One Martini backbone bead per residue (centre of mass of N, CA, C, O) as a GRO file, in nm:
protein
  324
    1UNK     BB    1   2.574   0.750   0.201
    2UNK     BB    2   2.580   0.753   0.516
    3UNK     BB    3   2.482   0.528   0.748
    4UNK     BB    4   2.372   0.726   0.967
    5UNK     BB    5   2.179   0.883   0.771
    6UNK     BB    6   1.999   0.625   0.726
    7UNK     BB    7   1.934   0.513   1.018
    8UNK     BB    8   1.807   0.742   1.181
    9UNK     BB    9   1.524   0.772   1.038
   10UNK     BB   10   1.451   0.468   1.060
   11UNK     BB   11   1.446   0.450   1.367
   12UNK     BB   12   1.229   0.660   1.411
   13UNK     BB   13   1.009   0.519   1.240
   14UNK     BB   14   1.011   0.254   1.400
   15UNK     BB   15   0.921   0.374   1.671
   16UNK     BB   16   0.656   0.493   1.570
   17UNK     BB   17   0.535   0.223   1.479
   18UNK     BB   18   0.537   0.086   1.756
   19UNK     BB   19   0.354   0.291   1.895
   20UNK     BB   20   0.114   0.256   1.704
   21UNK     BB   21   0.069  -0.049   1.772
   22UNK     BB   22   0.019  -0.015   2.074
   23UNK     BB   23  -0.225   0.169   2.042
   24UNK     BB   24  -0.399  -0.023   1.868
   25UNK     BB   25  -0.410  -0.266   2.089
   26UNK     BB   26  -0.543  -0.072   2.325
   27UNK     BB   27  -0.781  -0.004   2.141
   28UNK     BB   28  -1.148   0.002   2.166
   29UNK     BB   29  -1.428  -0.132   2.296
   30UNK     BB   30  -1.180  -0.242   2.492
   31UNK     BB   31  -0.993  -0.079   2.687
   32UNK     BB   32  -0.636  -0.042   2.760
   33UNK     BB   33  -0.373  -0.021   2.934
   34UNK     BB   34  -0.044   0.010   2.877
   35UNK     BB   35   0.055  -0.196   3.088
   36UNK     BB   36  -0.127  -0.431   2.993
   37UNK     BB   37  -0.022  -0.448   2.705
   38UNK     BB   38   0.278  -0.500   2.772
   39UNK     BB   39   0.227  -0.758   2.933
   40UNK     BB   40   0.112  -0.925   2.701
   41UNK     BB   41   0.356  -0.883   2.496
   42UNK     BB   42   0.553  -1.025   2.737
   43UNK     BB   43   0.353  -1.280   2.859
   44UNK     BB   44   0.115  -1.167   3.010
   45UNK     BB   45  -0.171  -1.165   3.161
   46UNK     BB   46  -0.469  -1.254   3.090
   47UNK     BB   47  -0.656  -1.457   2.898
   48UNK     BB   48  -0.842  -1.237   2.783
   49UNK     BB   49  -0.617  -1.039   2.700
   50UNK     BB   50  -0.470  -1.231   2.508
   51UNK     BB   51  -0.704  -1.275   2.314
   52UNK     BB   52  -0.758  -0.978   2.237
   53UNK     BB   53  -0.462  -0.915   2.132
   54UNK     BB   54  -0.328  -1.176   1.994
   55UNK     BB   55  -0.598  -1.274   1.823
   56UNK     BB   56  -0.721  -0.983   1.723
   57UNK     BB   57  -0.543  -0.711   1.715
   58UNK     BB   58  -0.256  -0.786   1.614
   59UNK     BB   59  -0.320  -0.900   1.331
   60UNK     BB   60  -0.455  -0.639   1.230
   61UNK     BB   61  -0.215  -0.451   1.276
   62UNK     BB   62  -0.016  -0.605   1.091
   63UNK     BB   63  -0.191  -0.578   0.838
   64UNK     BB   64  -0.183  -0.270   0.830
   65UNK     BB   65   0.123  -0.241   0.808
   66UNK     BB   66   0.163  -0.406   0.551
   67UNK     BB   67  -0.027  -0.247   0.366
   68UNK     BB   68   0.105   0.031   0.394
   69UNK     BB   69   0.389  -0.054   0.301
   70UNK     BB   70   0.315  -0.163   0.023
   71UNK     BB   71   0.188   0.099  -0.092
   72UNK     BB   72   0.427   0.295  -0.050
   73UNK     BB   73   0.640   0.140  -0.216
   74UNK     BB   74   0.475   0.126  -0.476
   75UNK     BB   75   0.453   0.432  -0.515
   76UNK     BB   76   0.756   0.493  -0.537
   77UNK     BB   77   0.806   0.308  -0.783
   78UNK     BB   78   0.601   0.439  -0.978
   79UNK     BB   79   0.733   0.724  -0.976
   80UNK     BB   80   0.994   0.623  -1.106
   81UNK     BB   81   0.886   0.481  -1.360
   82UNK     BB   82   0.694   0.740  -1.460
   83UNK     BB   83   0.789   1.019  -1.371
   84UNK     BB   84   0.534   1.071  -1.157
   85UNK     BB   85   0.394   1.224  -0.876
   86UNK     BB   86   0.084   1.094  -0.935
   87UNK     BB   87   0.164   0.821  -0.884
   88UNK     BB   88   0.008   0.506  -0.801
   89UNK     BB   89  -0.093   0.182  -0.736
   90UNK     BB   90  -0.384   0.245  -0.905
   91UNK     BB   91  -0.320   0.370  -1.196
   92UNK     BB   92  -0.314   0.067  -1.356
   93UNK     BB   93  -0.573  -0.111  -1.247
   94UNK     BB   94  -0.520  -0.320  -1.012
   95UNK     BB   95  -0.765  -0.278  -0.822
   96UNK     BB   96  -0.981  -0.346  -1.030
   97UNK     BB   97  -0.901  -0.639  -1.080
   98UNK     BB   98  -0.926  -0.728  -0.784
   99UNK     BB   99  -1.223  -0.649  -0.747
  100UNK     BB  100  -1.345  -0.834  -0.958
  101UNK     BB  101  -1.244  -1.100  -0.838
  102UNK     BB  102  -1.376  -1.068  -0.555
  103UNK     BB  103  -1.674  -1.016  -0.641
  104UNK     BB  104  -1.713  -1.282  -0.791
  105UNK     BB  105  -1.668  -1.458  -0.542
  106UNK     BB  106  -1.899  -1.337  -0.373
  107UNK     BB  107  -2.125  -1.396  -0.580
  108UNK     BB  108  -2.067  -1.717  -0.552
  109UNK     BB  109  -2.042  -1.760  -0.216
  110UNK     BB  110  -1.761  -1.713  -0.123
  111UNK     BB  111  -1.472  -1.732   0.103
  112UNK     BB  112  -1.182  -1.615   0.208
  113UNK     BB  113  -0.925  -1.745   0.028
  114UNK     BB  114  -1.079  -1.718  -0.241
  115UNK     BB  115  -1.100  -1.413  -0.246
  116UNK     BB  116  -0.797  -1.355  -0.230
  117UNK     BB  117  -0.716  -1.518  -0.481
  118UNK     BB  118  -0.897  -1.358  -0.679
  119UNK     BB  119  -0.767  -1.082  -0.633
  120UNK     BB  120  -0.481  -1.158  -0.720
  121UNK     BB  121  -0.555  -1.258  -1.003
  122UNK     BB  122  -0.678  -0.987  -1.099
  123UNK     BB  123  -0.422  -0.815  -1.066
  124UNK     BB  124  -0.238  -0.981  -1.258
  125UNK     BB  125  -0.418  -0.952  -1.505
  126UNK     BB  126  -0.393  -0.644  -1.518
  127UNK     BB  127  -0.091  -0.640  -1.560
  128UNK     BB  128  -0.082  -0.797  -1.829
  129UNK     BB  129  -0.277  -0.615  -1.985
  130UNK     BB  130  -0.129  -0.345  -1.965
  131UNK     BB  131   0.146  -0.434  -2.070
  132UNK     BB  132   0.052  -0.549  -2.342
  133UNK     BB  133  -0.085  -0.287  -2.451
  134UNK     BB  134   0.160  -0.093  -2.413
  135UNK     BB  135   0.362  -0.250  -2.591
  136UNK     BB  136   0.272  -0.405  -2.829
  137UNK     BB  137   0.500  -0.388  -3.110
  138UNK     BB  138   0.673  -0.239  -2.899
  139UNK     BB  139   0.771  -0.007  -2.691
  140UNK     BB  140   0.737   0.136  -2.385
  141UNK     BB  141   0.609   0.415  -2.216
  142UNK     BB  142   0.512   0.595  -1.954
  143UNK     BB  143   0.269   0.733  -2.095
  144UNK     BB  144   0.149   0.475  -2.219
  145UNK     BB  145   0.111   0.323  -1.953
  146UNK     BB  146  -0.071   0.531  -1.814
  147UNK     BB  147  -0.301   0.542  -2.022
  148UNK     BB  148  -0.369   0.243  -2.018
  149UNK     BB  149  -0.439   0.227  -1.716
  150UNK     BB  150  -0.675   0.429  -1.716
  151UNK     BB  151  -0.855   0.275  -1.918
  152UNK     BB  152  -0.864   0.002  -1.771
  153UNK     BB  153  -0.983   0.115  -1.508
  154UNK     BB  154  -1.252   0.199  -1.636
  155UNK     BB  155  -1.335  -0.089  -1.713
  156UNK     BB  156  -1.341  -0.202  -1.427
  157UNK     BB  157  -1.554  -0.004  -1.322
  158UNK     BB  158  -1.783  -0.112  -1.499
  159UNK     BB  159  -1.779  -0.403  -1.388
  160UNK     BB  160  -1.840  -0.330  -1.096
  161UNK     BB  161  -2.118  -0.205  -1.149
  162UNK     BB  162  -2.243  -0.460  -1.270
  163UNK     BB  163  -2.207  -0.646  -1.026
  164UNK     BB  164  -2.368  -0.472  -0.822
  165UNK     BB  165  -2.637  -0.479  -0.988
  166UNK     BB  166  -2.645  -0.816  -0.962
  167UNK     BB  167  -2.661  -0.804  -0.659
  168UNK     BB  168  -2.776  -0.895  -0.381
  169UNK     BB  169  -2.864  -0.716  -0.105
  170UNK     BB  170  -2.724  -0.907   0.116
  171UNK     BB  171  -2.417  -0.863  -0.028
  172UNK     BB  172  -2.341  -0.557  -0.052
  173UNK     BB  173  -2.197  -0.462   0.210
  174UNK     BB  174  -1.937  -0.634   0.181
  175UNK     BB  175  -1.850  -0.519  -0.092
  176UNK     BB  176  -1.835  -0.218  -0.015
  177UNK     BB  177  -1.626  -0.249   0.210
  178UNK     BB  178  -1.403  -0.363   0.032
  179UNK     BB  179  -1.386  -0.116  -0.164
  180UNK     BB  180  -1.315   0.088   0.090
  181UNK     BB  181  -1.157  -0.061   0.294
  182UNK     BB  182  -1.095  -0.362   0.490
  183UNK     BB  183  -0.962  -0.522   0.803
  184UNK     BB  184  -1.166  -0.726   0.947
  185UNK     BB  185  -1.085  -0.974   0.714
  186UNK     BB  186  -0.800  -1.020   0.750
  187UNK     BB  187  -0.553  -1.212   0.727
  188UNK     BB  188  -0.264  -1.325   0.755
  189UNK     BB  189   0.037  -1.124   0.776
  190UNK     BB  190   0.292  -1.286   0.692
  191UNK     BB  191   0.311  -1.274   0.378
  192UNK     BB  192   0.317  -0.962   0.355
  193UNK     BB  193   0.570  -0.916   0.529
  194UNK     BB  194   0.764  -1.086   0.360
  195UNK     BB  195   0.734  -0.928   0.096
  196UNK     BB  196   0.824  -0.654   0.205
  197UNK     BB  197   1.110  -0.738   0.294
  198UNK     BB  198   1.214  -0.857   0.026
  199UNK     BB  199   1.180  -0.602  -0.147
  200UNK     BB  200   1.361  -0.415   0.018
  201UNK     BB  201   1.617  -0.594  -0.015
  202UNK     BB  202   1.619  -0.580  -0.331
  203UNK     BB  203   1.616  -0.252  -0.379
  204UNK     BB  204   1.856  -0.139  -0.221
  205UNK     BB  205   2.092  -0.208  -0.431
  206UNK     BB  206   1.918  -0.020  -0.652
  207UNK     BB  207   1.929   0.281  -0.566
  208UNK     BB  208   2.118   0.415  -0.771
  209UNK     BB  209   1.957   0.336  -1.027
  210UNK     BB  210   1.696   0.480  -0.938
  211UNK     BB  211   1.812   0.765  -0.922
  212UNK     BB  212   1.882   0.780  -1.224
  213UNK     BB  213   1.604   0.704  -1.348
  214UNK     BB  214   1.451   0.957  -1.233
  215UNK     BB  215   1.611   1.145  -1.459
  216UNK     BB  216   1.620   0.932  -1.691
  217UNK     BB  217   1.695   0.703  -1.940
  218UNK     BB  218   1.937   0.837  -2.083
  219UNK     BB  219   2.113   0.888  -1.835
  220UNK     BB  220   2.114   0.597  -1.734
  221UNK     BB  221   2.246   0.470  -1.989
  222UNK     BB  222   2.508   0.649  -1.979
  223UNK     BB  223   2.570   0.514  -1.675
  224UNK     BB  224   2.503   0.185  -1.714
  225UNK     BB  225   2.201   0.129  -1.717
  226UNK     BB  226   1.953  -0.119  -1.734
  227UNK     BB  227   1.662  -0.004  -1.814
  228UNK     BB  228   1.453  -0.220  -1.904
  229UNK     BB  229   1.490  -0.434  -1.677
  230UNK     BB  230   1.433  -0.231  -1.446
  231UNK     BB  231   1.144  -0.157  -1.530
  232UNK     BB  232   1.028  -0.440  -1.513
  233UNK     BB  233   1.092  -0.485  -1.215
  234UNK     BB  234   0.929  -0.252  -1.099
  235UNK     BB  235   0.656  -0.337  -1.213
  236UNK     BB  236   0.643  -0.614  -1.078
  237UNK     BB  237   0.675  -0.525  -0.782
  238UNK     BB  238   0.438  -0.325  -0.772
  239UNK     BB  239   0.223  -0.535  -0.843
  240UNK     BB  240   0.266  -0.728  -0.605
  241UNK     BB  241   0.221  -0.526  -0.379
  242UNK     BB  242  -0.066  -0.439  -0.461
  243UNK     BB  243  -0.201  -0.715  -0.469
  244UNK     BB  244  -0.150  -0.781  -0.170
  245UNK     BB  245  -0.295  -0.536  -0.045
  246UNK     BB  246  -0.575  -0.580  -0.178
  247UNK     BB  247  -0.615  -0.863  -0.061
  248UNK     BB  248  -0.616  -0.770   0.240
  249UNK     BB  249  -0.800  -0.460   0.216
  250UNK     BB  250  -0.843  -0.351  -0.047
  251UNK     BB  251  -0.924  -0.016  -0.123
  252UNK     BB  252  -0.651   0.194  -0.031
  253UNK     BB  253  -0.610   0.522  -0.032
  254UNK     BB  254  -0.319   0.758  -0.052
  255UNK     BB  255  -0.067   0.616   0.062
  256UNK     BB  256   0.105   0.592  -0.215
  257UNK     BB  257   0.097   0.915  -0.253
  258UNK     BB  258   0.173   1.067   0.022
  259UNK     BB  259   0.421   0.938   0.159
  260UNK     BB  260   0.648   0.997  -0.051
  261UNK     BB  261   0.612   1.304  -0.039
  262UNK     BB  262   0.671   1.352   0.259
  263UNK     BB  263   0.959   1.223   0.261
  264UNK     BB  264   1.093   1.406   0.045
  265UNK     BB  265   1.071   1.672   0.210
  266UNK     BB  266   1.259   1.550   0.448
  267UNK     BB  267   1.484   1.328   0.296
  268UNK     BB  268   1.452   1.338  -0.001
  269UNK     BB  269   1.564   1.136  -0.316
  270UNK     BB  270   1.676   0.873  -0.188
  271UNK     BB  271   1.598   0.543  -0.243
  272UNK     BB  272   1.763   0.408  -0.008
  273UNK     BB  273   1.565   0.568   0.198
  274UNK     BB  274   1.269   0.586   0.095
  275UNK     BB  275   1.173   0.289   0.082
  276UNK     BB  276   1.203   0.203   0.384
  277UNK     BB  277   1.044   0.450   0.487
  278UNK     BB  278   0.776   0.375   0.353
  279UNK     BB  279   0.727   0.113   0.505
  280UNK     BB  280   0.707   0.251   0.787
  281UNK     BB  281   0.515   0.493   0.737
  282UNK     BB  282   0.281   0.342   0.602
  283UNK     BB  283   0.228   0.148   0.833
  284UNK     BB  284   0.180   0.355   1.062
  285UNK     BB  285  -0.052   0.510   0.926
  286UNK     BB  286  -0.255   0.267   0.897
  287UNK     BB  287  -0.270   0.196   1.193
  288UNK     BB  288  -0.396   0.465   1.284
  289UNK     BB  289  -0.639   0.460   1.091
  290UNK     BB  290  -0.761   0.196   1.203
  291UNK     BB  291  -0.796   0.289   1.493
  292UNK     BB  292  -0.990   0.520   1.419
  293UNK     BB  293  -1.206   0.340   1.273
  294UNK     BB  294  -1.279   0.179   1.548
  295UNK     BB  295  -1.361   0.458   1.741
  296UNK     BB  296  -1.531   0.697   1.613
  297UNK     BB  297  -1.815   0.487   1.608
  298UNK     BB  298  -1.843   0.334   1.850
  299UNK     BB  299  -1.900   0.000   1.776
  300UNK     BB  300  -1.855   0.091   1.509
  301UNK     BB  301  -1.705   0.057   1.175
  302UNK     BB  302  -1.481   0.188   0.962
  303UNK     BB  303  -1.341   0.218   0.679
  304UNK     BB  304  -1.011   0.284   0.622
  305UNK     BB  305  -1.047   0.437   0.347
  306UNK     BB  306  -1.192   0.682   0.468
  307UNK     BB  307  -0.960   0.792   0.640
  308UNK     BB  308  -0.741   0.822   0.418
  309UNK     BB  309  -0.907   1.023   0.251
  310UNK     BB  310  -0.957   1.247   0.467
  311UNK     BB  311  -0.643   1.285   0.506
  312UNK     BB  312  -0.515   1.283   0.211
  313UNK     BB  313  -0.636   1.523   0.064
  314UNK     BB  314  -0.532   1.768   0.237
  315UNK     BB  315  -0.237   1.678   0.244
  316UNK     BB  316  -0.180   1.687  -0.062
  317UNK     BB  317  -0.258   1.981  -0.107
  318UNK     BB  318  -0.041   2.092   0.083
  319UNK     BB  319   0.204   1.972  -0.062
  320UNK     BB  320   0.155   2.121  -0.326
  321UNK     BB  321   0.178   2.406  -0.204
  322UNK     BB  322   0.471   2.370  -0.091
  323UNK     BB  323   0.601   2.273  -0.388
  324UNK     BB  324   0.584   2.545  -0.569
   0.00000   0.00000   0.00000
């Protein structure tokens, strides 16, 4: 693929993402004009404006961008790994494991980094559990991995229901908001952004191998691709991306399912272009969804997962209709 053909859509998506982030930090319970926002972002503005944008809105906006990018790239990788267009980051029960870890921490009365650490540990435990069960005494296949993930996800769902039933009423709202996807308590976005950039840099040289793998393991092996190590790497990277995103914002659905589909209709199916495009488009989409969640019933805030579901369901149905 010519370099210009790769860079042009990425530049457009990057500009759209920057515009989305500027819009996100400009709106809220106290709206600011575009000129004031740009002045603050370039080092000007009053002390109150700097506190409002740089300390409150910008970290949340960057967390939303990182979460959306992580989920979209994880979704694209999962669809290549399972060779199933309906695969998404949550299909293997990773969000369920993260939810159980986070809810147990909340039930124990802890908060902050302990909840995030528990969510990440739960997601990685789910990864090991699904992979171990799917592998069994032999090698795993995409269908076996998918079925194992669906069953394990159902088990996590039962545990989540049990935890919620045992939770005192005073702690239920926070747990339910976390389960629906909530960025209001997202931590520092730097680790998630670093992971997103590193994974994109890692998978870009593997783009040709991923393109071949998407056509089937036998064809990939015939063309000299080390299929099994590549599949393990994809699974590990997708699990880390999903675990990081769920740790940041809880369960935010449909981003990892809809964004890769939308981009494939526009940009084709070259993974060297799709994966970095997913990072930009997924991030920009979740930034706009979070901005809408903050203002639609202001001064109250909706969980961002509600917005992504309301937008994602009709969008995905339309994409399915278009792709028939």
